[in-house]
Short mmCIF file of C-alpha atoms in Angstrom, two decimals:
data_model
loop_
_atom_site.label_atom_id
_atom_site.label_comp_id
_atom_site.label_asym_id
_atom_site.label_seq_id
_atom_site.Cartn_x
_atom_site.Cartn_y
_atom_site.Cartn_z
CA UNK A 182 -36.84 -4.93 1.90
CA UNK A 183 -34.96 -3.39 -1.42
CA UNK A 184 -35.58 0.02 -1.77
CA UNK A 185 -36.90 0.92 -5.34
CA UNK A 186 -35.10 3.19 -7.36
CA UNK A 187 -35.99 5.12 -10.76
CA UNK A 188 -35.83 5.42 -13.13
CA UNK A 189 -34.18 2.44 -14.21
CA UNK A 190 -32.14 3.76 -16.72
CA UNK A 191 -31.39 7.56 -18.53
CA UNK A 192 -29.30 8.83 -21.27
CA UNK A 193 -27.70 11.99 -21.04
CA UNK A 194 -26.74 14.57 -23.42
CA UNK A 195 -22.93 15.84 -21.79
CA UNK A 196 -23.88 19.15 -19.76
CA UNK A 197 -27.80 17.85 -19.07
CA UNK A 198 -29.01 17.23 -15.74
CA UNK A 199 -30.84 14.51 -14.42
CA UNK A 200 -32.65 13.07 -10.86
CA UNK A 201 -32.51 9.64 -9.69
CA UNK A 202 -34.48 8.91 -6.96
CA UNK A 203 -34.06 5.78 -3.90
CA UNK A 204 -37.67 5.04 -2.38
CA UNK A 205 -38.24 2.78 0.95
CA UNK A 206 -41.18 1.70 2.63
CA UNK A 207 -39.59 1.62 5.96
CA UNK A 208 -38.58 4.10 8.09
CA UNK A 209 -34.50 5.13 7.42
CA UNK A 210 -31.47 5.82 9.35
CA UNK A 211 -29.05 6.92 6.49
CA UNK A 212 -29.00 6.27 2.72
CA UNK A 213 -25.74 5.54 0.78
CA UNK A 214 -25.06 6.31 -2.62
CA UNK A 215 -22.70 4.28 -4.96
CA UNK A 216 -21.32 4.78 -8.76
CA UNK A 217 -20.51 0.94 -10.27
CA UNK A 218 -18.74 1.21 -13.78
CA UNK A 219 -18.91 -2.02 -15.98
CA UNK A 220 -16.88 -4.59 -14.41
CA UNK A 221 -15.13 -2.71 -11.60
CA UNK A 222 -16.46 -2.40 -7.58
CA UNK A 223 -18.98 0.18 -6.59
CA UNK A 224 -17.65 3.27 -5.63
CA UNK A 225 -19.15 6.07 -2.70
CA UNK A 226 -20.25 9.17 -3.18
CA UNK A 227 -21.32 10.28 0.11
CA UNK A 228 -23.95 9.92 3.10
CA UNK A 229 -27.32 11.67 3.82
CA UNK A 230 -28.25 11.02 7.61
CA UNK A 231 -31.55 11.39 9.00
CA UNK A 232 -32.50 14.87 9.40
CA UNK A 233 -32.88 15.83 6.05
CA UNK A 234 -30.06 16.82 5.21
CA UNK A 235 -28.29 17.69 1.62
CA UNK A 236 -25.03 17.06 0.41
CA UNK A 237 -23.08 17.47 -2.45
CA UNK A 238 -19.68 16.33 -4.15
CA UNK A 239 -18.78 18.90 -7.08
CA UNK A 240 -21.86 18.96 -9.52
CA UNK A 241 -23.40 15.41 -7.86
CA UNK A 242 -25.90 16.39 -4.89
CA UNK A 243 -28.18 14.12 -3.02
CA UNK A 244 -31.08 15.60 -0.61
CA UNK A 245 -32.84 13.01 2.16
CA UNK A 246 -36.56 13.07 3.06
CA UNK A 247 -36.67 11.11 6.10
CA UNK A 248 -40.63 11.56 6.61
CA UNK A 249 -41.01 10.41 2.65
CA UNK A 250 -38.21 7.86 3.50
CA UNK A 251 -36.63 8.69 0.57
CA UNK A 252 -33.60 10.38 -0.79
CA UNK A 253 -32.52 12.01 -4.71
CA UNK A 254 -29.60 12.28 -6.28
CA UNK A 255 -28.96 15.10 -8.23
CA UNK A 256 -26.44 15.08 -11.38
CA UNK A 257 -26.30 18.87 -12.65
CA UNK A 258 -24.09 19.46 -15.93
CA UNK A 259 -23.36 15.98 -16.51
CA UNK A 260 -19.80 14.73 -17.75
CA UNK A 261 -18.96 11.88 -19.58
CA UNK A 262 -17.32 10.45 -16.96
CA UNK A 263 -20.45 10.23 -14.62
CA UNK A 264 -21.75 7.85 -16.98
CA UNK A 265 -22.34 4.03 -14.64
CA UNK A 266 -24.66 2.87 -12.76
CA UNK A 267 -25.62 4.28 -9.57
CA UNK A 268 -26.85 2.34 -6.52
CA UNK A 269 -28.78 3.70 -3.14
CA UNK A 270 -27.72 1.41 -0.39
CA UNK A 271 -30.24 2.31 2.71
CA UNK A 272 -29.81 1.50 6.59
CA UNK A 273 -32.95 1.08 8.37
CA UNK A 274 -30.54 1.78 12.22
CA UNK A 275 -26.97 2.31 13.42
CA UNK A 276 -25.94 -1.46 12.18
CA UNK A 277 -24.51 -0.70 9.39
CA UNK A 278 -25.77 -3.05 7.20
CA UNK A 279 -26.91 -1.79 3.90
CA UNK A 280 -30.02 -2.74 1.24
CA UNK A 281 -29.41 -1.19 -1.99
CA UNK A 282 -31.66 -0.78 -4.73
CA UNK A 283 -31.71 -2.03 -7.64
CA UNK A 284 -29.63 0.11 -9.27
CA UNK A 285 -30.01 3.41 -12.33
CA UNK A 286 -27.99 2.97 -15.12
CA UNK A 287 -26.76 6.58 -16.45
CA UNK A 288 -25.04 7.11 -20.33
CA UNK A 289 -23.77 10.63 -20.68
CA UNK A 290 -22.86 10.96 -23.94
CA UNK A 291 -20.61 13.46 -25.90
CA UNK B 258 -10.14 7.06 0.32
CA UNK B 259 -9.03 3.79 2.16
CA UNK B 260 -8.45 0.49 -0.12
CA UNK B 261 -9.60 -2.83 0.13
CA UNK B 262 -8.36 -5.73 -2.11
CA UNK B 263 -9.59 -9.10 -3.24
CA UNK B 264 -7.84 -12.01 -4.40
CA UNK B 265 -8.17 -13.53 -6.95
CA UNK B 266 -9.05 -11.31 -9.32
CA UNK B 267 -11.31 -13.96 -11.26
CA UNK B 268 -10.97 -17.33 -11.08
CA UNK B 269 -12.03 -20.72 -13.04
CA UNK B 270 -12.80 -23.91 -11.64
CA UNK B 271 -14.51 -27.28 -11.98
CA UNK B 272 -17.86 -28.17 -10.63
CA UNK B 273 -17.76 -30.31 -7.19
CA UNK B 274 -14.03 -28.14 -6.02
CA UNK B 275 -14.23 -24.92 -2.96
CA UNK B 276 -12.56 -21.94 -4.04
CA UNK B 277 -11.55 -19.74 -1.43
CA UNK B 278 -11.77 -15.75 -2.00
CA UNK B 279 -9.96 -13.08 0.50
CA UNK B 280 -10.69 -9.64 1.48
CA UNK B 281 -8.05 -7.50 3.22
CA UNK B 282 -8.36 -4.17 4.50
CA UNK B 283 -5.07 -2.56 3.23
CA UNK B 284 -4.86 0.81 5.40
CA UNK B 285 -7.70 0.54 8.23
CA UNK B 286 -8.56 -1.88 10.62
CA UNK B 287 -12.29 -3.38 9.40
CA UNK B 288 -14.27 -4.33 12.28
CA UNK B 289 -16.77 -5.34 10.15
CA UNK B 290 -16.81 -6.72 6.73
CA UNK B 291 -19.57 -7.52 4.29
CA UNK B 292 -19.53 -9.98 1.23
CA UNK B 293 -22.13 -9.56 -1.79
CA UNK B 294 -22.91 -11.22 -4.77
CA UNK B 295 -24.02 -9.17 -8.20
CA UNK B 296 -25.34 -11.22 -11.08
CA UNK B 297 -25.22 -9.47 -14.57
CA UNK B 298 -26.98 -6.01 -14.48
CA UNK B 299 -28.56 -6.65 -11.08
CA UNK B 300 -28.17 -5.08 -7.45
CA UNK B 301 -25.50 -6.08 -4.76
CA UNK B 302 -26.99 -8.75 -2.45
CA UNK B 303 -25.76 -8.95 0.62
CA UNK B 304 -24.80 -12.47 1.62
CA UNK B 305 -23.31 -12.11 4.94
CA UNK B 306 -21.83 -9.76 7.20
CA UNK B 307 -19.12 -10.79 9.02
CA UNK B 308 -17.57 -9.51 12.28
CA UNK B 309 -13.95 -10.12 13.22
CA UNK B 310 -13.43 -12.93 15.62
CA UNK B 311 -17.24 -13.79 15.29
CA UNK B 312 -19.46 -16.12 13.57
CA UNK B 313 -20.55 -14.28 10.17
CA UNK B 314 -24.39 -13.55 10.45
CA UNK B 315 -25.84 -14.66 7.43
CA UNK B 316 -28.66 -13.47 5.35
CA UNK B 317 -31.91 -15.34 4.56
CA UNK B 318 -31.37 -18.01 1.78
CA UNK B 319 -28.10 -18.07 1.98
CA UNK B 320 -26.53 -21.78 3.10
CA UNK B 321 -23.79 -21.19 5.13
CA UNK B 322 -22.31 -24.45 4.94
CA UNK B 323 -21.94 -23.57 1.09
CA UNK B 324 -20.18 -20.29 1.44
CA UNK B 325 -17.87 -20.55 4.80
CA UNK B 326 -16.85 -16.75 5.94
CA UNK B 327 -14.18 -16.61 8.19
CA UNK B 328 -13.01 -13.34 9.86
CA UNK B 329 -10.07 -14.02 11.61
CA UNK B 330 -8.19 -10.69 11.66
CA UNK B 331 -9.48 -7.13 11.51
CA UNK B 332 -7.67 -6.70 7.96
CA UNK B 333 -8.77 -9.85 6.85
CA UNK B 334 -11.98 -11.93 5.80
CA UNK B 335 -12.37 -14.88 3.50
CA UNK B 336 -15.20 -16.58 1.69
CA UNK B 337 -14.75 -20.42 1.11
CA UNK B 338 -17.28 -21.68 -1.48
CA UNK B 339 -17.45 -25.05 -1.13
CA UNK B 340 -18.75 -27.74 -3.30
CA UNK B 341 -18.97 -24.77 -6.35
CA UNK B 342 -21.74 -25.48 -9.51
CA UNK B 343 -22.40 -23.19 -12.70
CA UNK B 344 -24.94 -21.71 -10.28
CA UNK B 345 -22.60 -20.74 -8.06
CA UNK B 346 -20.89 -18.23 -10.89
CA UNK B 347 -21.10 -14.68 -9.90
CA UNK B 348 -19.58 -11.57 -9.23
CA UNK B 349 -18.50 -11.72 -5.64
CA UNK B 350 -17.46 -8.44 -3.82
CA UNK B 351 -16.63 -7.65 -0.07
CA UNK B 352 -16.47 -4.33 1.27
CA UNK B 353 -15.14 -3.20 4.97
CA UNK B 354 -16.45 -1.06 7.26
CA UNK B 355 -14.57 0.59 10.60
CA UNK B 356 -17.67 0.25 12.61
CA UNK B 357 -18.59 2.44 15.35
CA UNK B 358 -21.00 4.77 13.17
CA UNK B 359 -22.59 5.84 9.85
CA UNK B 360 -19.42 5.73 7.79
CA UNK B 361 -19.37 4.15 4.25
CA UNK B 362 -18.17 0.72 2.96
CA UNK B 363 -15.10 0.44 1.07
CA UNK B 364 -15.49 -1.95 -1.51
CA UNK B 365 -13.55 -4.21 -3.10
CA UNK B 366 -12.60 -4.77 -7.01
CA UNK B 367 -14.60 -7.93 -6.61
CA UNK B 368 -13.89 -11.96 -8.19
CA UNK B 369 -15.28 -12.97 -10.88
CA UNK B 370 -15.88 -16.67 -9.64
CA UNK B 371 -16.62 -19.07 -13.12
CA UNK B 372 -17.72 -22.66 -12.70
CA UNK B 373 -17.40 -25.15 -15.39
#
């Protein structure tokens, strides 16, 4: 079952910060997150494991709730270049196989 | 960050033909590889997942006599569609995974498959 993320879309000002969040109804092993820019493949950003555990990649940061079953990314002094949209891919066991969501669609603008 | 390639880029063909799309695994041996399909402004849905020198495992609603997967190598993986219609035009992307625990997917560029 697709996770359900939100919001579905949210404009920036450059330097704002904003919170997406990835929502499942089943229990989670790990939860992937992706940045897709128009046209071009999606590209990862990093891992959360069961555990809840927090992570972060320069100003991007992602926290996992395994007992909510759900995970937030955090994007804190946004840049123009974070603009894209960003998928949760979620792994209900140790298969590997992801569901992603249906996707947040982030403009930063100047 | 390892690199994973697709070929072709985009291609354009005529209802009623197969196209054929690869997937290699440039730097890393893929034991596992995965192929999606993204229509305009939607998610990634996973087709199949495909395991090297196994049958690909395919996902519900998808005919696997219409897209053939074959995994033949651990640096390769193709998608045959066969029998292609305008329905069939979508944004096709694999991605490759090393297997053997919670690392990511490497995804690649993706084709954008057009049928006229």
């Amino acid at each position: 079952q697709q996770p359900v993320q939100s919001p579905q879309a949210v404009i920036l000002r450059e330097g704002e910060d904003a919170v997406i969040n990835c929502s499942s109804s089943k229990a989670l092993y790990s939860v992937h997150w992706y940045r897709q820019k128009h046209g071009e493949a999606p590209v990862f950003l990093m891992i959360l494991l069961k555990g809840g555990e927090q992570k972060g990649h320069d100003k991007i940061s992602a926290s996992f709730n395994e007992k909510k079953q759900q995970s937030s990314l955090y994007l804190t002094a946004s840049q123009l270049s974070y603009s894209g949209t960003y998928f949760c891919g979620t792994e209900k066991a140790a298969g590997n196989k992801l569901t992603f969501g249906g996707g947040t669609r982030v403009l930063v603008k100047p | 960050g390892a690199v994973v390639s697709q070929h072709p880029s985009w291609v354009i063909c005529k209802s009623g033909t197969s196209v054929k799309i690869e997937c290699r695994s440039l730097d890393f041996q893929a034991t596992t590889m995965f192929w999606y399909r993204q229509f305009p402004k939607q998610s990634l849905m996973l087709m199949a997942t495909s395991n090297e020198g196994s049958k690909a495992t395919y996902e519900q609603g998808v005919e696997k006599d219409k897209f053939l997967i074959n995994h033949a190598s651990l640096t390769l993986s193709t998608l045959t569609v066969t029998s292609a219609h305008p329905e069939d035009s979508s944004f096709y992307i694999c991605s490759a995974h090393r297997g053997g625990g919670p690392y990511e997917q490497y995804f690649g560029p993706g084709t954008r498959l057009t049928v006229t």
